[in-house]
CSV table of C-alpha atoms and ligand atoms in Angstrom, one decimal:
chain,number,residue,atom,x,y,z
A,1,UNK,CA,0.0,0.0,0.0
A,2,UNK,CA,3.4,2.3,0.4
A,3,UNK,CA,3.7,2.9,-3.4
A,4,UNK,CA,0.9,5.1,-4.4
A,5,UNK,CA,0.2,6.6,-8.1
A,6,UNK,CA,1.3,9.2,-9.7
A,7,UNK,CA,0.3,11.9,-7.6
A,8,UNK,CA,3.0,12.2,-4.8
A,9,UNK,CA,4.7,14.9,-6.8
A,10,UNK,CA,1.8,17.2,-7.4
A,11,UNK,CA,0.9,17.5,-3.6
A,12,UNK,CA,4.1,17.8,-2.5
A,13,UNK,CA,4.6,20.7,-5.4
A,14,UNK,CA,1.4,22.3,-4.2
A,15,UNK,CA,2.0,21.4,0.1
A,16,UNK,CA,5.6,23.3,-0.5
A,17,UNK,CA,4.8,26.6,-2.0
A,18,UNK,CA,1.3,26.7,0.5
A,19,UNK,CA,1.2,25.2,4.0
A,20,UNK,CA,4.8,23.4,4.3
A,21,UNK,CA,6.5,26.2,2.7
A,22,UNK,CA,5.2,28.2,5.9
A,23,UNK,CA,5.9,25.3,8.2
A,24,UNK,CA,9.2,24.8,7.2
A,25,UNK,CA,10.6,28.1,6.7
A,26,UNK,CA,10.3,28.4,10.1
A,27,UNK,CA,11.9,25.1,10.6
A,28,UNK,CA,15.2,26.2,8.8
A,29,UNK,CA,14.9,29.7,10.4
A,30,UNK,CA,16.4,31.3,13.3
A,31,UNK,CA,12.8,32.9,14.9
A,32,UNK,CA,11.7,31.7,18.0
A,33,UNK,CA,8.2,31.0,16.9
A,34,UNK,CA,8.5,27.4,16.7
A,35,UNK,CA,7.5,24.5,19.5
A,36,UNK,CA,9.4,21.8,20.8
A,37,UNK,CA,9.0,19.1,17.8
A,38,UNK,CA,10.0,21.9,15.5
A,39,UNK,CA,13.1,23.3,17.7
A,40,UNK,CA,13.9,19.5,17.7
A,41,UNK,CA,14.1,19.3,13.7
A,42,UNK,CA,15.6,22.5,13.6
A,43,UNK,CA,18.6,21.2,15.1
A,44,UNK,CA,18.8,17.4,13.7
A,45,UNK,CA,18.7,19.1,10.1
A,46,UNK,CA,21.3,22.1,11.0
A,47,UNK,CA,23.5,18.8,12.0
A,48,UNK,CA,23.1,17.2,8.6
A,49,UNK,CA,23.8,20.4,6.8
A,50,UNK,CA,27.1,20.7,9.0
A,51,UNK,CA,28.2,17.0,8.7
A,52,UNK,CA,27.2,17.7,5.0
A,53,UNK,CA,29.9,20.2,4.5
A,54,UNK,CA,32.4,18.3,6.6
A,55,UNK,CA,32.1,15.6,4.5
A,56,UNK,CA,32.6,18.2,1.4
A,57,UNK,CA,35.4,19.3,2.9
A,58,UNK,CA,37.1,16.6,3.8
A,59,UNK,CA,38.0,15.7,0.1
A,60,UNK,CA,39.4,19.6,-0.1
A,61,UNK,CA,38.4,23.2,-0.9
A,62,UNK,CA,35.4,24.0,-2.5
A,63,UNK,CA,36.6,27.0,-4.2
A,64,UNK,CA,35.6,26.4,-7.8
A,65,UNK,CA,33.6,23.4,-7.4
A,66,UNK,CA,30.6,22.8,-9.3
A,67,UNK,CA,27.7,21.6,-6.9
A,68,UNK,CA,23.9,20.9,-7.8
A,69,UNK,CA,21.9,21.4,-4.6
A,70,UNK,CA,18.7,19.6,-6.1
A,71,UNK,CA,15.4,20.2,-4.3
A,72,UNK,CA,17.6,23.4,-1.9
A,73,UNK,CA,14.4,24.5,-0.2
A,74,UNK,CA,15.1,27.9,1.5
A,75,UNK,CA,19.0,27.4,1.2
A,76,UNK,CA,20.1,25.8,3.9
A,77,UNK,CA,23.4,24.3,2.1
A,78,UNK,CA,23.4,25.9,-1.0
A,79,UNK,CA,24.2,29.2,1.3
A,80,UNK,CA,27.4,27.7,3.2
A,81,UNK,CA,28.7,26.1,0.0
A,82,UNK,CA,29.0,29.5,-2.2
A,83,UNK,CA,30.6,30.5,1.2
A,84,UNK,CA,33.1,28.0,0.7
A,85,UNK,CA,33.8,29.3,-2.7
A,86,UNK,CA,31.7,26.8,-4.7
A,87,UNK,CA,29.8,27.8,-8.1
A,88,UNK,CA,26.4,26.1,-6.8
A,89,UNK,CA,23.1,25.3,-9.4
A,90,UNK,CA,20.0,24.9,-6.9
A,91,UNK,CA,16.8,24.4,-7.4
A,92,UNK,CA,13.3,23.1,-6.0
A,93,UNK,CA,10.1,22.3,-7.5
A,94,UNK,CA,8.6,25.0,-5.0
A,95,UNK,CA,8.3,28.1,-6.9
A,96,UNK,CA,7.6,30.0,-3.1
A,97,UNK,CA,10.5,28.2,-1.6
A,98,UNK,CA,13.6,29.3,-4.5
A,99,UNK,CA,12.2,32.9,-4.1
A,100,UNK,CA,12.8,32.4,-0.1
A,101,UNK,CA,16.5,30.7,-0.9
A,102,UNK,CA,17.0,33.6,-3.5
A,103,UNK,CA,16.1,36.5,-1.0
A,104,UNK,CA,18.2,34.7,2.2
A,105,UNK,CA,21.1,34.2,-0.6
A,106,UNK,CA,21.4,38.0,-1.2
A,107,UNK,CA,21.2,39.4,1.8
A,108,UNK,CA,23.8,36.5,3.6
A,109,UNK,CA,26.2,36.7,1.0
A,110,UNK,CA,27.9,39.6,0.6
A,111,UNK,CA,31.2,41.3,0.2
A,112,UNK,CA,32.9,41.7,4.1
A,113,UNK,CA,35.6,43.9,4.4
A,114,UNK,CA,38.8,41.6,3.8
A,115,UNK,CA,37.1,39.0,1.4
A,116,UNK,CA,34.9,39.9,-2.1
A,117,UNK,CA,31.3,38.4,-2.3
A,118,UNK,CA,30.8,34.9,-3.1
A,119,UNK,CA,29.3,33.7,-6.0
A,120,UNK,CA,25.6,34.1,-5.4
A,121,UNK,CA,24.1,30.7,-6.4
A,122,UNK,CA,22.1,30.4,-9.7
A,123,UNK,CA,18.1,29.4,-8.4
A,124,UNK,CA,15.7,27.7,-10.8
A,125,UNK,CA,12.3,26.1,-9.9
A,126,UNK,CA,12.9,22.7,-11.4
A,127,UNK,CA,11.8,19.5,-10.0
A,128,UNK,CA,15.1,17.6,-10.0
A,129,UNK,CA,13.9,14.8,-12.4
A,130,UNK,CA,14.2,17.4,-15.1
A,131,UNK,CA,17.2,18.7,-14.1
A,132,UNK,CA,20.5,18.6,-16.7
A,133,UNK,CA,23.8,19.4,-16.9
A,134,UNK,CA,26.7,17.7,-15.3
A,135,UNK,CA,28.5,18.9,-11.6
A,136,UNK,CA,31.5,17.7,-10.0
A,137,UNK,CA,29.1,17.0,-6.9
A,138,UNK,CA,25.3,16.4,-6.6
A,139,UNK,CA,23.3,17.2,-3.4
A,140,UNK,CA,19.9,16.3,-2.4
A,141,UNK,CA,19.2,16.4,1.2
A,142,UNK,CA,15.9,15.0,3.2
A,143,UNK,CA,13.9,15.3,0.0
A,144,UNK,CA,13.3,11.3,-1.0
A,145,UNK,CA,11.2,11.3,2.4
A,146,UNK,CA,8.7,12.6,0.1
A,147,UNK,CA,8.4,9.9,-2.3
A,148,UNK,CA,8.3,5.6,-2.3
A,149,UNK,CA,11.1,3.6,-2.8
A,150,UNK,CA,9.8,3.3,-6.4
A,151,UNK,CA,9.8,6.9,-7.5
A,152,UNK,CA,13.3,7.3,-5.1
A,153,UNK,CA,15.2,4.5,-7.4
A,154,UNK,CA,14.8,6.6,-10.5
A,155,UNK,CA,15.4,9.8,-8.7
A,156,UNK,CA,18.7,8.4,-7.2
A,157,UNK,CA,19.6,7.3,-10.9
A,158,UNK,CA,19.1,10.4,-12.8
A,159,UNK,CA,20.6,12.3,-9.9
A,160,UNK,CA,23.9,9.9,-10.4
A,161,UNK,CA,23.9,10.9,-13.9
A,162,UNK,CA,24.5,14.6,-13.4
A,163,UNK,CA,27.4,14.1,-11.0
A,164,UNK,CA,31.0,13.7,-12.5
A,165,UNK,CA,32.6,12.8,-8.7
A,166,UNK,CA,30.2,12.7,-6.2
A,167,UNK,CA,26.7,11.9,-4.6
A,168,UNK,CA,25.6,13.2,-1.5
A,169,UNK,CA,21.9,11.9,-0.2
A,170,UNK,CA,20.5,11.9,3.1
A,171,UNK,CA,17.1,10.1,3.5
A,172,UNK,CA,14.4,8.9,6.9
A,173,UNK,CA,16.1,5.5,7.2
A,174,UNK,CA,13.4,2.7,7.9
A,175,UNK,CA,14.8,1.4,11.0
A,176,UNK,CA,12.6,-0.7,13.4
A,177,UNK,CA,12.4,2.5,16.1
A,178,UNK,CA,11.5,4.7,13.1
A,179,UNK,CA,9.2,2.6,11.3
A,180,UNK,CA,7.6,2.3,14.8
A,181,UNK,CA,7.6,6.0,15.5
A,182,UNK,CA,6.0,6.7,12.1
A,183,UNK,CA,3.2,4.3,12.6
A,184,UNK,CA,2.4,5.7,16.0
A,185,UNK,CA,2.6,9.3,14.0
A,186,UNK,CA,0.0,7.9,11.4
A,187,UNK,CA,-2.2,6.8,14.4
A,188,UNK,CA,-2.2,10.3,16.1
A,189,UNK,CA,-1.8,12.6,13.3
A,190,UNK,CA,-1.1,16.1,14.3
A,191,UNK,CA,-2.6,19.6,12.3
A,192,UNK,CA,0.8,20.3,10.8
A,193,UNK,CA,1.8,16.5,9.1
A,194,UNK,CA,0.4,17.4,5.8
A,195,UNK,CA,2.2,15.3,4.1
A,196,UNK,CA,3.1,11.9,4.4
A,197,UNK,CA,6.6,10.8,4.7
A,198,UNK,CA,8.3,7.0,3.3
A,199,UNK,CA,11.5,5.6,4.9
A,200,UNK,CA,14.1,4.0,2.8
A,201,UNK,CA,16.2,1.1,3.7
A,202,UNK,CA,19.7,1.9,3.3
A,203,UNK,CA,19.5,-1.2,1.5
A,204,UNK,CA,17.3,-0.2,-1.0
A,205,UNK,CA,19.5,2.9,-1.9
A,206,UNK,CA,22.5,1.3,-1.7
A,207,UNK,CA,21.0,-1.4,-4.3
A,208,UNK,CA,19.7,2.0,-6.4
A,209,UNK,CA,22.8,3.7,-6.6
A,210,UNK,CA,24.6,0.3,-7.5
A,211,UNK,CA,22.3,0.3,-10.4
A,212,UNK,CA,23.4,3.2,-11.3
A,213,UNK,CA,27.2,2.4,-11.2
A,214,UNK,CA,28.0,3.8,-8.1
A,215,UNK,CA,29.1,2.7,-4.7
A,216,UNK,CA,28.6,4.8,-1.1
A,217,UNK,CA,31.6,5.6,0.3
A,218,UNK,CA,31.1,7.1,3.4
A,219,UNK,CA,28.0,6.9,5.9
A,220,UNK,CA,26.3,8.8,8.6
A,221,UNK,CA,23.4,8.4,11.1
A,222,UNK,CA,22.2,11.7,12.4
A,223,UNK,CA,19.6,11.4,15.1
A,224,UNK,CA,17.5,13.7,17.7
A,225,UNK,CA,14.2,13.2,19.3
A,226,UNK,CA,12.3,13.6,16.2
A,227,UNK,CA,14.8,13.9,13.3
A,228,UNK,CA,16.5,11.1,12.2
A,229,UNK,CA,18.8,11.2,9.0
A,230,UNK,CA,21.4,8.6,6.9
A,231,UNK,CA,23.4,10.8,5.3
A,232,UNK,CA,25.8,9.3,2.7
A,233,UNK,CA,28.5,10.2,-0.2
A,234,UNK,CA,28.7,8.0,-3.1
A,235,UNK,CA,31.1,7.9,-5.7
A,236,UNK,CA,31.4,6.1,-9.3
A,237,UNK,CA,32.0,2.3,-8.9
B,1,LIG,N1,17.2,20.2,0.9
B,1,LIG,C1,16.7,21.3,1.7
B,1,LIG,C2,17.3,21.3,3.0
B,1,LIG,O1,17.8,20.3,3.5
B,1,LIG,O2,17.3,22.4,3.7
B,1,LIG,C3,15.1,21.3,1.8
B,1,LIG,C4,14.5,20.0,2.4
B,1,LIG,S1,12.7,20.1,2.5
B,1,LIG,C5,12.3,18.8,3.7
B,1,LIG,C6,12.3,19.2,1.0
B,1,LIG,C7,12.4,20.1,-0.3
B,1,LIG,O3,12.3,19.3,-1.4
B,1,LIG,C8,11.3,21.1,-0.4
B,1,LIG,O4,11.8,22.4,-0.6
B,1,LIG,C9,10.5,20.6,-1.6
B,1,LIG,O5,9.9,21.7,-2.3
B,1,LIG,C10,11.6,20.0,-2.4
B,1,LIG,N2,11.1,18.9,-3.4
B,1,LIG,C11,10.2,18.0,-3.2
B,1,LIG,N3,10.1,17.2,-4.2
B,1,LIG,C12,11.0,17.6,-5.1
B,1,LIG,C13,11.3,17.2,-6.5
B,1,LIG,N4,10.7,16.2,-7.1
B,1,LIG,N5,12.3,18.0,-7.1
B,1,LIG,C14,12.8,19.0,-6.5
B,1,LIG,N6,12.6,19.5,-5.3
B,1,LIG,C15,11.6,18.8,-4.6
């Protein structure tokens, strides 16, 4: 009953640009607005976007390096990485949210006194499964929660086929505590769960991105109360 028509794309396209793009601009904001489920995603995702750019880092400077932040939502990462000197191609399928990412990007990156402005990163609204062009690194963080395994497997392979070196991804893993969470979730659902969210077995991805001639090379788990995230770079097999 998990894999569901065609119509996961449309609602989320229509939940992100109306109600969730309200709900999680707060989220990945700074206000104090938010309540104590929020506060706790807040954090669990500000710890993938760091452990994100370690892992960027850790292979070297970004200065110059070509990065497609695919489904960027307000900015989060693509932000950080023209920070880091990186020429960064990001888009979202929410027309509401790019504007948001656009607006943050001007005003946080600008010229400071000893160092010129970064690069201010090109925005399109594009879902990702039309996106082209090739990028030393692709990016596409906690945006498969939105879709089945099915959809996700054809996702993960066009999204291998941009990258020239490497594939970040971070995804709900479908853990037994998770899985277990979720379902209680499904039994009490709150006002704000608008949309509904699949896990993926690392598994699964792993098999996905094998398909696609790649192999993960590095893996993270990054949990709080209420966020949980595997985060992991893959590179060409
Ligand atoms: N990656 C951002 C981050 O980590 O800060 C945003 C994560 S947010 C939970 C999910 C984002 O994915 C939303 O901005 C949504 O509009 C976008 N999205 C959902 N489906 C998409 C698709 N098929 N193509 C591109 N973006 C998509």
């Amino acid at each position: 009953a998990e894999e569901v028509g065609g119509g996961d794309k449309e609602v989320v396209r229509e939940y992100f640009n109306k109600s969730g793009f309200e709900r999680w601009k707060k989220i990945y904001g700074e206000t104090e607005d938010v309540n104590r489920v929020q506060r706790d995603i807040r954090l669990g995702h500000s710890k993938t976007v760091e452990n994100t750019l370690l892992m960027l880092k850790d292979e070297g400077s970004l200065q110059g390096v070509t990065v497609c932040d695919a489904g960027c939502g307000t900015g989060s990462l693509s932000i950080p990485l023209a920070k880091e000197g990186a020429i960064v191609s990001a888009s979202d399928i929410s027309a509401a949210m790019v504007a948001e990412a656009q607006k943050q990007a001007k005003e946080q990156l600008v010229a400071s006194g000893d160092r010129p402005a970064p690069v201010i990163p090109k925005f399109v609204v594009k879902d990702l499964e039309s996106l082209d062009g090739k990028y030393d690194t692709v990016i596409c963080l906690d945006v498969l929660i939105h879709y089945p395994q099915s959809k996700a497997d054809g996702m993960i392979a066009h999204l291998a086929s941009l990258a020239n070196n490497r594939l970040i991804l971070s995804f709900a893993p479908k853990t037994f505590y998770y899985d277990l969470l979720k379902r209680v979730g499904e039994l009490f659902p709150g006002p704000s769960k608008a949309t509904r969210a699949y896990l993926h077995s690392e598994a699964d991805v792993e098999r996905a991105l094998r398909n696609a001639g790649w192999k993960i090379r590095k893996r993270g788990l990054i949990t709080t109360q209420f966020y949980f995230a595997n985060l992991i770079e893959a590179v060409p097999m």
